[in-house]
Coordinates of C-alpha atoms in Angstrom, one line a residue:
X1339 CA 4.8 -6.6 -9.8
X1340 CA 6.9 -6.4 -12.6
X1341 CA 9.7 -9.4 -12.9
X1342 CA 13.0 -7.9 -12.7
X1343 CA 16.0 -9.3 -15.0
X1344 CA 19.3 -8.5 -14.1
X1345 CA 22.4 -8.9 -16.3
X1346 CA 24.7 -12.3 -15.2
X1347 CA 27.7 -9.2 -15.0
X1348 CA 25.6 -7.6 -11.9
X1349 CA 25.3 -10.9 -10.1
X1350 CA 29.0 -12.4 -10.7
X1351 CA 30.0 -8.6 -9.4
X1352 CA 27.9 -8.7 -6.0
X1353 CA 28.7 -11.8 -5.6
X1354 CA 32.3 -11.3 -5.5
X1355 CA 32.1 -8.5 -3.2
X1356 CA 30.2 -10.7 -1.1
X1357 CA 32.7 -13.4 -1.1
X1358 CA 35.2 -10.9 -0.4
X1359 CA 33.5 -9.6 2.7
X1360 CA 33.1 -13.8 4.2
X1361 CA 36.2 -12.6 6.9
X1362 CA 35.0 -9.9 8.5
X1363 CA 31.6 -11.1 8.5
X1364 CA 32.6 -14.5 10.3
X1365 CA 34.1 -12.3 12.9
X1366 CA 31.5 -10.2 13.4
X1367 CA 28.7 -13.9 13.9
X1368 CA 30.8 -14.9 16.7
X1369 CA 31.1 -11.0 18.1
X1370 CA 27.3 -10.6 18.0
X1371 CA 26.7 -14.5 19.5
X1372 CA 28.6 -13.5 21.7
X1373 CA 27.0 -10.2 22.6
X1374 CA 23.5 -11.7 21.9
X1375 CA 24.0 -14.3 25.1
X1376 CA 25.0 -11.5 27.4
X1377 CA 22.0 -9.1 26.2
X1378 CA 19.5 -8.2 29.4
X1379 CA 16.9 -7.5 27.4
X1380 CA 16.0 -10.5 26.0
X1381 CA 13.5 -12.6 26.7
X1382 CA 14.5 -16.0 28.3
X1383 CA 12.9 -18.8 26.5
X1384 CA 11.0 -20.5 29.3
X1385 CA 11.6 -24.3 30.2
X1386 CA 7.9 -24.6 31.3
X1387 CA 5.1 -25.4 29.2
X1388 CA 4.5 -22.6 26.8
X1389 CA 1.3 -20.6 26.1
X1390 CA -1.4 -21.8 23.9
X1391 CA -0.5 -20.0 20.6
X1392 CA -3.0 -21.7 18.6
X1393 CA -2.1 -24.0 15.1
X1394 CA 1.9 -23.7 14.8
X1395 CA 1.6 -26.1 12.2
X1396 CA 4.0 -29.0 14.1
X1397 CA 6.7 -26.2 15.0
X1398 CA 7.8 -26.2 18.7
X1399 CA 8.3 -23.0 20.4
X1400 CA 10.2 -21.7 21.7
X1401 CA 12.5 -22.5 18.4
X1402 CA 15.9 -21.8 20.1
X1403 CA 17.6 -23.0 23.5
X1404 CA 18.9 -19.4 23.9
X1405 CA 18.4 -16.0 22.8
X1406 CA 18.9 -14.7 19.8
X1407 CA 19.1 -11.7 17.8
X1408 CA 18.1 -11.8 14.3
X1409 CA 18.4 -8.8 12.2
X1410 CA 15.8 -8.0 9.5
X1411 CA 16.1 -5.6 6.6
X1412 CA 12.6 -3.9 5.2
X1413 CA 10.6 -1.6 3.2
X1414 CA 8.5 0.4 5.2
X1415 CA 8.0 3.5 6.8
X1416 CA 6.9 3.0 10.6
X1417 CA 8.6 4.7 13.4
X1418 CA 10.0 2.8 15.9
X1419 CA 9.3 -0.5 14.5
X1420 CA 11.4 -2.4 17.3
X1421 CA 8.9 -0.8 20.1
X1422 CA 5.8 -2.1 18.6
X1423 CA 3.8 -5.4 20.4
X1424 CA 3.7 -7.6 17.8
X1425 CA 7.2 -7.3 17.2
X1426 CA 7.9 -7.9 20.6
X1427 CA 5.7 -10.8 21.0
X1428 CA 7.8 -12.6 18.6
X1429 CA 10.5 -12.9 20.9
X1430 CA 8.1 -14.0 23.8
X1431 CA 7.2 -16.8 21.5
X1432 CA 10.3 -17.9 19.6
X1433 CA 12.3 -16.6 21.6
X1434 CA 14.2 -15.1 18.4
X1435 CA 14.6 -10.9 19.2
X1436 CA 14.2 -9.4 15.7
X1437 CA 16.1 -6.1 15.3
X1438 CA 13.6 -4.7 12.4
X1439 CA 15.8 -2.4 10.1
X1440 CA 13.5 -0.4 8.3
X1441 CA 13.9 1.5 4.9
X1442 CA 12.1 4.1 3.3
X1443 CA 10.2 2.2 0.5
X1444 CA 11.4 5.0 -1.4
X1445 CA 14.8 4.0 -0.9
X1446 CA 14.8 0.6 -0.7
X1447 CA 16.2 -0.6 -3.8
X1448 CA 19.2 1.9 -3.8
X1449 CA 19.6 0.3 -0.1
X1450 CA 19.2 -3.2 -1.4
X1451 CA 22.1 -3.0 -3.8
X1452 CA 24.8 -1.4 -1.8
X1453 CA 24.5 -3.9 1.2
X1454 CA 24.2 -7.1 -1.2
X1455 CA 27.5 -5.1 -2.8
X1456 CA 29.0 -4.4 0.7
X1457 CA 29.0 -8.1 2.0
X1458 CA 27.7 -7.4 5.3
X1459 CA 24.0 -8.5 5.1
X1460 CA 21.3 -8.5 7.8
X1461 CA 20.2 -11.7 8.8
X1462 CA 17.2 -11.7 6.9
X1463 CA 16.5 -9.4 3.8
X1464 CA 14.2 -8.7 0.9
X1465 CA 14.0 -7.5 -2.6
X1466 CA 16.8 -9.5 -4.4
X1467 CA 16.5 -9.8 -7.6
X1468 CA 15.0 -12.9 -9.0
X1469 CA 18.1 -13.6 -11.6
X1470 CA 20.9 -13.1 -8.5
X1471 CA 19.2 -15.4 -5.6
X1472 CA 20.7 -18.9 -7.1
X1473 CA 23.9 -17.2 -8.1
X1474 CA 24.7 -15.6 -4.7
X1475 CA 23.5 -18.3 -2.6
X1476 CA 25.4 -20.8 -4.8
X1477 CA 28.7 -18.4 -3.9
X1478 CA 27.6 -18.9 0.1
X1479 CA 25.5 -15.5 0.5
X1480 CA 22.1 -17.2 1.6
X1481 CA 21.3 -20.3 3.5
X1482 CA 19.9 -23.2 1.6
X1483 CA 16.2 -23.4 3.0
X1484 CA 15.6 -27.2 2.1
X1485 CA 18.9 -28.4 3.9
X1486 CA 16.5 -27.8 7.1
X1487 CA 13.9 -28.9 5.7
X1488 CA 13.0 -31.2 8.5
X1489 CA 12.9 -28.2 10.8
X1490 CA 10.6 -26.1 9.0
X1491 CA 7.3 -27.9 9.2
X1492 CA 5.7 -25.2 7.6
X1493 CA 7.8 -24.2 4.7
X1494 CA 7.2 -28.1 3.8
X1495 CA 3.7 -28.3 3.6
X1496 CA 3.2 -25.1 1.6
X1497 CA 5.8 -25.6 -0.6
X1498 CA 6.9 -28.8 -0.8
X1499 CA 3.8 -30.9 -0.4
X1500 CA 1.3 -28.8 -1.3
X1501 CA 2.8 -26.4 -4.0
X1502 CA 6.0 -28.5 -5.3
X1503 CA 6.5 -26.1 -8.1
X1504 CA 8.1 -23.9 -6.3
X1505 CA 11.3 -26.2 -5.8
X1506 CA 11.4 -26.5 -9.4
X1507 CA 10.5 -22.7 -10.3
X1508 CA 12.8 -21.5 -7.6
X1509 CA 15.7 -23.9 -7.1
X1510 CA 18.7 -24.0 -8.4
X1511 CA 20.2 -26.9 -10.5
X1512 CA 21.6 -28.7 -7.3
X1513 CA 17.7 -28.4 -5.9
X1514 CA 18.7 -25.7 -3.3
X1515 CA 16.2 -22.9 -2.9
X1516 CA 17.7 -19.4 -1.4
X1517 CA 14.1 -18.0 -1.0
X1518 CA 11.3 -17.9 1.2
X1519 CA 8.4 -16.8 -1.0
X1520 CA 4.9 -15.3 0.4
X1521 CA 1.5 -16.7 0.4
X1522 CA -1.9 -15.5 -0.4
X1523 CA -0.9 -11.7 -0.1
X1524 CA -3.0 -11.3 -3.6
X1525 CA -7.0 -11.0 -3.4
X1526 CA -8.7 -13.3 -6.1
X1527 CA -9.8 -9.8 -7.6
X1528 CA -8.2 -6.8 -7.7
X1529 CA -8.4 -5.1 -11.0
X1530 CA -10.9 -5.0 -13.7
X1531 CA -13.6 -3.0 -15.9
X1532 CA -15.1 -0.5 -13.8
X1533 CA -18.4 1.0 -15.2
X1534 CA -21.0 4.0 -13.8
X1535 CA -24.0 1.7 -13.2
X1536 CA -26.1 5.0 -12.5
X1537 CA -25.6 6.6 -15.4
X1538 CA -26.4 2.5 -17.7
X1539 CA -29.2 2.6 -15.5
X1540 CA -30.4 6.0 -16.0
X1541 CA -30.3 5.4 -19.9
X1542 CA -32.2 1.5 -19.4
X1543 CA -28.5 -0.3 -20.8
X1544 CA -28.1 -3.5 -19.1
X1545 CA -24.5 -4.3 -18.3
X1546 CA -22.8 -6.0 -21.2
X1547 CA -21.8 -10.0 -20.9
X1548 CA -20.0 -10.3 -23.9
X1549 CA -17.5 -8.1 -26.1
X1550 CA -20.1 -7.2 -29.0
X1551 CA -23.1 -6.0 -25.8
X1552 CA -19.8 -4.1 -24.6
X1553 CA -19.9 -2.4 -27.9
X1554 CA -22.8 -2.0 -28.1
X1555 CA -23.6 -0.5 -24.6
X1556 CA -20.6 2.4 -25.2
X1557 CA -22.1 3.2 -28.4
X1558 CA -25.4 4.1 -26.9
X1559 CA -23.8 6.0 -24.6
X1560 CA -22.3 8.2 -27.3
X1561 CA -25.7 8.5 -28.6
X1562 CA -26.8 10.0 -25.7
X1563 CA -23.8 12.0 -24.6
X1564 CA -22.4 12.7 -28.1
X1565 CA -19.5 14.9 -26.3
X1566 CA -18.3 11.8 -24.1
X1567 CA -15.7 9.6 -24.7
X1568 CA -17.3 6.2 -23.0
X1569 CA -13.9 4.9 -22.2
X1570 CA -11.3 6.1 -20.5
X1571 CA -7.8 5.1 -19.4
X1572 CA -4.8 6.7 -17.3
X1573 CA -2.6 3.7 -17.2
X1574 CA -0.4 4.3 -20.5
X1575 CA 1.1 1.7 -22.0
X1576 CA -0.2 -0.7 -19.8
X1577 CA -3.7 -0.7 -21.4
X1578 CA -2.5 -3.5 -23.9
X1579 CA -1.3 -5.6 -20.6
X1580 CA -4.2 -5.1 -19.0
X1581 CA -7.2 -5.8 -22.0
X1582 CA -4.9 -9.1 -22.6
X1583 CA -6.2 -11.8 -20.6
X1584 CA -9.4 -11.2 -22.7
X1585 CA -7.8 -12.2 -25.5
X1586 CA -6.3 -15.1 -24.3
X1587 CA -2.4 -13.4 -23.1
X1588 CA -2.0 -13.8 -19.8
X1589 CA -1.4 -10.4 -18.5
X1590 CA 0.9 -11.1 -15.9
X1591 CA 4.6 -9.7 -14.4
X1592 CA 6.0 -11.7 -17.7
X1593 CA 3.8 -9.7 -19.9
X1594 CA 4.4 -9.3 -23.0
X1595 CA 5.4 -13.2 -22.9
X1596 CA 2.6 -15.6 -22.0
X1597 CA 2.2 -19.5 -21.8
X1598 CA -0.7 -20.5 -24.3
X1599 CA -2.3 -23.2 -22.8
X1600 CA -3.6 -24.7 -26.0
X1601 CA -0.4 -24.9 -27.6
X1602 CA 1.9 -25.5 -24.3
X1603 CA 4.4 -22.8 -25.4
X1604 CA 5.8 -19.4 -24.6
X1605 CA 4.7 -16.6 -27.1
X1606 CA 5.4 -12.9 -27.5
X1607 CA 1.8 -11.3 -27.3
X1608 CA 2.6 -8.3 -29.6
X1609 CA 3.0 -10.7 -32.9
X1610 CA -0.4 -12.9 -32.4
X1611 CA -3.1 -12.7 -34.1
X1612 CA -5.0 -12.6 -30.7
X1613 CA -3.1 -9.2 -30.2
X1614 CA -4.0 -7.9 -33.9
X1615 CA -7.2 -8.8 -32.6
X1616 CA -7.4 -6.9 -29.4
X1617 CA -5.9 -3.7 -31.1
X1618 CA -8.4 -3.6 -34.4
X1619 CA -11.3 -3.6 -31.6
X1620 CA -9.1 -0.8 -29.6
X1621 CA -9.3 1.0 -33.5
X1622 CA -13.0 0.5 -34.0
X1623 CA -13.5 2.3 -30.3
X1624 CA -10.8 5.2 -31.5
X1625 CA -12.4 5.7 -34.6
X1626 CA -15.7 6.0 -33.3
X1627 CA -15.2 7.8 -30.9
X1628 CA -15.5 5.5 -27.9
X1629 CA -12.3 5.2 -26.7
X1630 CA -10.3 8.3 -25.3
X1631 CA -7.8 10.3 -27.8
X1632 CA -5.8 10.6 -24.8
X1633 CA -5.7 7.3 -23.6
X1634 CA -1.8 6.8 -24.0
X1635 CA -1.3 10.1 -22.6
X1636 CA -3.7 10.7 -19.7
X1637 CA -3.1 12.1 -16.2
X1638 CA -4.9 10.8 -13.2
X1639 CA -5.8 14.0 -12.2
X1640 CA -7.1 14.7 -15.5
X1641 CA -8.6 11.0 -15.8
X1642 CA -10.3 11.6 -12.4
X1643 CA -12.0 14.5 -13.3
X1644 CA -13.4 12.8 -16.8
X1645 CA -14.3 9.5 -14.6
X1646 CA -16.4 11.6 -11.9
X1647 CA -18.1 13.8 -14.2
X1648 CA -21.5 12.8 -15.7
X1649 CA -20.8 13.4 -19.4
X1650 CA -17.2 12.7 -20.4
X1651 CA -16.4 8.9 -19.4
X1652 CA -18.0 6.0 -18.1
X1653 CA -16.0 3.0 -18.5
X1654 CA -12.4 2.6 -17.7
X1655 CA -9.9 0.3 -16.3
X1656 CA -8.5 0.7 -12.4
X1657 CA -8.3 -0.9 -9.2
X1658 CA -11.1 -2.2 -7.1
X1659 CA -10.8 0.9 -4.2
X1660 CA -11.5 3.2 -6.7
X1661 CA -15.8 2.3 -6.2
X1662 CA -15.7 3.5 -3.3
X1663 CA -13.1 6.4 -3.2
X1664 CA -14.6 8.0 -6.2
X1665 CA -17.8 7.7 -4.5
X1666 CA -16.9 9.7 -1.6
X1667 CA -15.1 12.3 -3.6
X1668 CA -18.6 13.3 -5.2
X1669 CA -21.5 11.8 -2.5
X1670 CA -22.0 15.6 -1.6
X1671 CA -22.7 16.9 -4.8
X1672 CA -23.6 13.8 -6.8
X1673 CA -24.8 11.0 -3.9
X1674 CA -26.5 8.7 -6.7
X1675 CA -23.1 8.6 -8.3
X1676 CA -22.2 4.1 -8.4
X1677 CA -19.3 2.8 -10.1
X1678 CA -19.3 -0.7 -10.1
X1679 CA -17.2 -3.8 -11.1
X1680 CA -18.0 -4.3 -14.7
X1681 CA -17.7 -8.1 -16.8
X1682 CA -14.7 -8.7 -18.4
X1683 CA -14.6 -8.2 -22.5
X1684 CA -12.6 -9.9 -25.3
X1685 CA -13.8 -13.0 -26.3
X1686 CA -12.3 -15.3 -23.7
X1687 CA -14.6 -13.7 -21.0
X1688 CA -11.6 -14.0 -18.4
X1689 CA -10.3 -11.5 -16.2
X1690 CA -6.3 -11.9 -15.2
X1691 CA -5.1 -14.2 -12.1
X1692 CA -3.4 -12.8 -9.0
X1693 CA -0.6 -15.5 -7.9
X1694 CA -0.9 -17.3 -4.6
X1695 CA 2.6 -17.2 -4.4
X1696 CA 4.8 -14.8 -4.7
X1697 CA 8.9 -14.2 -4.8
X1698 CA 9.7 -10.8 -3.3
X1699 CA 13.6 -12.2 -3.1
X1700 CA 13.7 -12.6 1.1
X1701 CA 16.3 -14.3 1.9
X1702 CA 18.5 -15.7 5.0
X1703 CA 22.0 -14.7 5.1
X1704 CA 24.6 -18.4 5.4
X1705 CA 25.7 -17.3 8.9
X1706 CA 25.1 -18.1 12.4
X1707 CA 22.0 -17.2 13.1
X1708 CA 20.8 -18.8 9.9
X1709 CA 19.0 -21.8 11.9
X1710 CA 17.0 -19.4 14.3
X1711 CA 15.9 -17.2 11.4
X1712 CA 14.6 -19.9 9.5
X1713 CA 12.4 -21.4 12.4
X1714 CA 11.4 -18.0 13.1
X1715 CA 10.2 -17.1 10.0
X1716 CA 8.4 -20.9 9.6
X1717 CA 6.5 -20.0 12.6
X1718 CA 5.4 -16.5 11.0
X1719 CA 4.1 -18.8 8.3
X1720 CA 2.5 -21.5 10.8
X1721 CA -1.4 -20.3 11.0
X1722 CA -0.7 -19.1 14.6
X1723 CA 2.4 -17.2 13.4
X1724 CA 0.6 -15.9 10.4
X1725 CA -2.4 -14.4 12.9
X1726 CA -0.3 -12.7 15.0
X1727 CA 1.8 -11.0 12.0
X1728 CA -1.7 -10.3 9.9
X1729 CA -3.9 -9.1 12.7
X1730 CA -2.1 -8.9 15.8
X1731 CA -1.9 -10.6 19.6
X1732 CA -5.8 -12.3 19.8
X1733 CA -7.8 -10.9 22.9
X1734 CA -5.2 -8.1 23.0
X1735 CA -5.3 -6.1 20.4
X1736 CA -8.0 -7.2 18.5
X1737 CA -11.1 -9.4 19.3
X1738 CA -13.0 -12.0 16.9
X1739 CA -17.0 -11.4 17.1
X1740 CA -19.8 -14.1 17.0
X1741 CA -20.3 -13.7 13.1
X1742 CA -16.6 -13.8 12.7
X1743 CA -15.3 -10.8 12.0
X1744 CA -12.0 -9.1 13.5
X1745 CA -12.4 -5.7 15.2
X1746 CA -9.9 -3.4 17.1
X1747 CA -11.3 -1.8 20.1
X1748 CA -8.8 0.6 20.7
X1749 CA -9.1 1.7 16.5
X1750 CA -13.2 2.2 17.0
X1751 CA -12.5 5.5 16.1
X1752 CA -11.0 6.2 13.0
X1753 CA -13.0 6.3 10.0
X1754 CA -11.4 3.0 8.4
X1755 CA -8.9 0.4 10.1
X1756 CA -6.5 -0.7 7.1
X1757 CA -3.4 -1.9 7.0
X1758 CA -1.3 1.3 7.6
X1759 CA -3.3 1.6 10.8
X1760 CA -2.5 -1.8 12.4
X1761 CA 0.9 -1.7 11.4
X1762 CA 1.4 2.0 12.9
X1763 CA -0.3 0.6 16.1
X1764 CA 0.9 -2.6 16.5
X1765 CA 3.6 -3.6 14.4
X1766 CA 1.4 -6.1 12.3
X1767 CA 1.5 -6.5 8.3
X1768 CA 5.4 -5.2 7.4
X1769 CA 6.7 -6.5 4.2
X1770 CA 7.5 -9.5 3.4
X1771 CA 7.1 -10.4 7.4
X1772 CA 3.9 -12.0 6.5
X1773 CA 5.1 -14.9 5.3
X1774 CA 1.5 -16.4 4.9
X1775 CA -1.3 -13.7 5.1
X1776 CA -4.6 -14.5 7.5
X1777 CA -7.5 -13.8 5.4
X1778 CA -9.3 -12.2 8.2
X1779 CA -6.4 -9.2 8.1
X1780 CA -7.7 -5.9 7.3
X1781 CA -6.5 -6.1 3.8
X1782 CA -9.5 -8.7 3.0
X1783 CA -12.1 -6.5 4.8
X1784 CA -14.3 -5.5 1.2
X1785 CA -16.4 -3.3 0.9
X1786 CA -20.1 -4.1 -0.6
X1787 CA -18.7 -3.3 -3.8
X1788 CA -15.6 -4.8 -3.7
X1789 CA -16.9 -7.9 -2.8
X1790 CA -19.4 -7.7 -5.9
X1791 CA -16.0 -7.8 -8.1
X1792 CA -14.5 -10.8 -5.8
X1793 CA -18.2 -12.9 -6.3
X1794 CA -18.5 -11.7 -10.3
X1795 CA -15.5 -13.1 -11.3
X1796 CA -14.5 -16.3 -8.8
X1797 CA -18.3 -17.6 -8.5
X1798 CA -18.6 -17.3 -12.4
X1799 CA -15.0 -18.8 -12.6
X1800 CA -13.5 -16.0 -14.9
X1801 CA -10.5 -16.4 -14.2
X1802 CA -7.8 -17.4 -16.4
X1803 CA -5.4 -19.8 -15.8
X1804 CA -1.9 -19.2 -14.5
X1805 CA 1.9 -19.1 -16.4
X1806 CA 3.8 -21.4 -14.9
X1807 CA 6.9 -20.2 -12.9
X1808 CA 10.4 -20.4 -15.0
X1809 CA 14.2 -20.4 -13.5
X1810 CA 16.6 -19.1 -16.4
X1811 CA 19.9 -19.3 -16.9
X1812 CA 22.2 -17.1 -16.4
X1813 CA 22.7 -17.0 -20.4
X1814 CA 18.8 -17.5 -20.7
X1815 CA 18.1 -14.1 -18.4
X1816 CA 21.1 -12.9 -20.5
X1817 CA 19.2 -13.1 -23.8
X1818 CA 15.9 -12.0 -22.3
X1819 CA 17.1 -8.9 -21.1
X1820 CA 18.9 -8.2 -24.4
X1821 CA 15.8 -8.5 -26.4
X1822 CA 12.2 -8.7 -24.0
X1823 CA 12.4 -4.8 -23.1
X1824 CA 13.0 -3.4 -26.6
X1825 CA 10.9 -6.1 -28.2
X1826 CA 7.8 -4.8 -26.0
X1827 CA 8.5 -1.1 -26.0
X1828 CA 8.5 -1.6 -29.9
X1829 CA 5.1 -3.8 -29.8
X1830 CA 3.2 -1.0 -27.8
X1831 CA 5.0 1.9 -30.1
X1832 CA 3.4 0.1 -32.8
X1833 CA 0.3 -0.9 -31.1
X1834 CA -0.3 2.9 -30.4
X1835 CA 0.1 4.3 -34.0
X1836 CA -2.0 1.0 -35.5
X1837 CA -5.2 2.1 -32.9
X1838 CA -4.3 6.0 -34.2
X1839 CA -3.6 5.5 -37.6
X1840 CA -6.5 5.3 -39.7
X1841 CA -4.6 4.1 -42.7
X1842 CA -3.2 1.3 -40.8
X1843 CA -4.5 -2.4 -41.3
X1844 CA -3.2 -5.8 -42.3
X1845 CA 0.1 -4.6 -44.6
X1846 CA 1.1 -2.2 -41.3
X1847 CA 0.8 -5.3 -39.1
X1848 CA 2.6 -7.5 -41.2
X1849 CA 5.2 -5.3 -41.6
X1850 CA 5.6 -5.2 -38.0
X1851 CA 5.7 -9.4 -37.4
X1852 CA 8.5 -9.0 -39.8
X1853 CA 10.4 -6.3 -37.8
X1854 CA 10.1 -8.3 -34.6
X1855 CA 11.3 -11.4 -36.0
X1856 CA 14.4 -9.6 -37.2
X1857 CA 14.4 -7.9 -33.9
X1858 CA 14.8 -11.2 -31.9
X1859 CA 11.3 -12.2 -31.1
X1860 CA 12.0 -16.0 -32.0
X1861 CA 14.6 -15.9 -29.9
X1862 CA 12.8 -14.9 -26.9
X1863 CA 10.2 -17.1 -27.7
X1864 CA 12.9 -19.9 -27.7
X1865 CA 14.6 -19.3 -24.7
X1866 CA 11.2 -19.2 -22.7
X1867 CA 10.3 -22.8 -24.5
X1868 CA 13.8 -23.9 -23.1
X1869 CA 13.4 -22.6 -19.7
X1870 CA 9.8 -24.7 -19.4
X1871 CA 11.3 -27.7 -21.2
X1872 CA 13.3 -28.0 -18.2
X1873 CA 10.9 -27.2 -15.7
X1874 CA 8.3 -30.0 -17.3
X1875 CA 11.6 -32.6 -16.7
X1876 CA 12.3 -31.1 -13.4
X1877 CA 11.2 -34.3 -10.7

């Protein structure tokens, strides 16, 4: 997820238009109250006991005294979203209707920007930007979430008690938050080295547990396949991002700034000699032959081809489901093919951290129906609210086995039940609705290979630490997005003709500190330092 700064002009211009649109929408609250009431077809919360849901972490249901319809804008691509059970079984619980409004992911953003421009927002929306949240909500556009505080049971333990960060990462200066962030969507492991065990195994090379065995282990492989290029990559200028966390650089959606933990300070990754480090390795694989002359420039189809051949690459860089969807695109004609989850290299041994939590901008529009959305949404994040959103309605839709495992009888047949299955079926797992995501879901069901890569890495605690959260400015996310974009398309320019150019070394590289540093790279540096200043004073 890359972090996404807009200019302090865009936000001061939405929000206007938002401000400017506060009439009409005032009229149209007490319109759709009043509608809302008279509606048929909702569901009457019942005075009489309610259902055991399971764990609702303190929450009472039903969370209103009458109905109400909440509106909720989304990225997703479902047909009739409104029709689906789970959807509806959120109104037999809360009794809060929610009128899903679904997007195209692929229009989304466009979508986004108009209606935060328009005035008119849905109840309940996602995907604004980071950098507008505390201006907008400031103006009036979104609810403050810890004025009701007391109301949201859940909310408070994640992210009050148990994760108080996120007030300070996330709040404004008053110590309002405007956004409800998502938990544990991330796997522990999800990217990494991937390696063809088969073809080490064939050849008697062990897998590699350091950077110089890793060297070693490719080399032999160009021994023995002298037309091969051992490593391969299709991810373009994202290599550099993605080798950094074994050289100590984070890797994360700030990349290329990272917090050193050693020094307790912000630093541009591109001008450190832990960078210089990572790229004269990158040039000893180039020049040797190792590493793919097209690995700033590779397709996937292309990078496919070389990664499920036996001769032309054996090491690369991907996503975890790639062992086993490479696997069945060659079982017929190669079924000893194995590509497995490889050790991290670069001398810090560590392979990059996922985030617990994440900001995907949801937030509550400051009308009405604020209150009910709120409760509504802390019950999605209650462990019974995050069951029925993750996996479905227990006993209904799916069933929970002796050894544990979740299973959906009426899915038996299709060759693999993930997440676009349960979601087209039942109306579980659409963005940003699961506000707190059951482990048991779907999306955690790994394969004997994938949960190799989770055990490698978490068991051997390989991960590296991570950055802490920041809030800028408006002048701070100003300056960054003055200088952080050209600062890193620069960085990997160079980077790229350093690992190509033979006649590059340490005059090249010094030459390019000194370009950055004109270029702004203090700066940047600076303004993060200020940004965690402040959050380390934050209470």
């Amino acid at each position: 997820m890359v972090k996404r700064i807009l200019s302090f002009a865009v936000a001061i211009s939405l929000a206007a238009a938002l401000l400017a649109g506060c009439g009409e929408k005032k009229q149209e609250e007490a319109q759709t109250s009043s509608s809302s009431a008279a509606s048929t077809q909702q569901v009457q919360p019942s005075q009489e006991p309610v259902n055991n849901y399971g764990d609702t972490g303190g929450l009472k249901l039903p969370v209103v005294d009458k109905p109400v319809t909440v509106s909720w804008m989304l990225a997703g691509e479902t047909q009739n979203a409104n029709d689906k059970a789970v959807i509806k079984e959120i109104e037999k619980r809360t009794g809060v209707k929610v009128d899903v409004q679904m997007v195209s992911a692929a229009n989304y953003a466009d979508k986004s920007k108009i209606t935060l421009a328009s005035g008119k927002l849905p109840d309940i929306m996602e995907g604004v930007p980071a950098s507008e949240i505390n201006a907008l909500g400031t103006q009036g556009a979104f609810a403050a979430i810890n004025q009701y505080i007391d109301q949201l049971p859940n909310f408070k333990k994640l992210y009050v008690d148990e994760n108080p960060w996120v007030m300070k990462s996330y709040a404004d200066d008053t110590g309002n938050i405007y956004t409800w962030p998502v938990y544990g969507l991330n796997r522990d492991v999800n990217h990494g080295i991937l390696y063809r065990k088969d073809i080490l195994d064939k050849n008697g090379i062990a897998e590699w547990t350091n950077t110089d065995e890793f060297y070693q282990a490719i080399k032999k492989l160009k021994e023995i396949y002298p037309k091969s290029y051992p490593v391969a990559s299709k991810t373009g200028q994202y290599i550099f991002r993605d080798w950094s966390a074994g050289w100590g650089m984070g890797g994360d959606e700030t990349y290329p700034m990272y917090y050193d933990e050693g020094t307790k300070l912000w630093k541009l990754a591109t001008i450190q000699p832990e960078f210089k480090a990572m790229i004269d390795f990158m040039k000893k694989l180039y020049n040797e032959g190792l590493l793919d002359p097209e690995f700033m420039t590779d397709t996937q189809t292309s990078w496919t081809a070389k990664m499920t051949s036996d001769d032309k690459a054996f090491v690369t860089y991907d996503w975890i489901g790639r062992l086993d969807m490479f696997y069945n695109q060659v079982k017929d004609k190669n079924p000893g093919y194995d590509l497995r989850y490889g050790n991290p290299i670069g001398p810090t041994g560590l392979n990059k951290s996922l985030p617990k939590i994440i900001n995907f901008g949801l937030v509550v529009a400051n009308n009405a129906n604020k209150e009910a959305a709120l409760k509504m949404m802390d019950y999605l994040t209650s462990p019974s609210g995050s069951e029925l959103i993750s996996l479905g309605i227990k006993d209904e839709e799916f069933t929970i086995g002796s050894d544990g495992k979740v299973t959906y009888p009426e899915l038996k047949d299709l060759p693999k039940v993930d997440i676009s299955a349960i979601s087209d079926k039942y109306g579980c797992f659409y963005e940003t609705m699961y506000l707190n995501v059951d482990r048991r879901s779907v999306y955690f069901n790994y394969t004997e290979k994938e949960q190799e890569a989770q055990d490698k890495i978490v068991k051997a605690n390989k991960l590296a630490p991570l950055d802490p959260v920041l809030r800028f400015t408006d002048e701070q996310a100003s300056t960054i997005s003055d200088l952080q974009s050209a600062l890193d398309k620069s960085g990997v320019e160079f980077a790229t003709n350093y690992i190509m150019t033979k006649t590059y070394g340490d005059a090249q590289w010094n030459e390019w500190v000194a370009k950055a540093e004109k270029s702004g790279s203090k700066k940047l540096e600076d303004t993060y330092n200020e940004a965690q200043k402040k959050l380390d004073a934050a209470k």
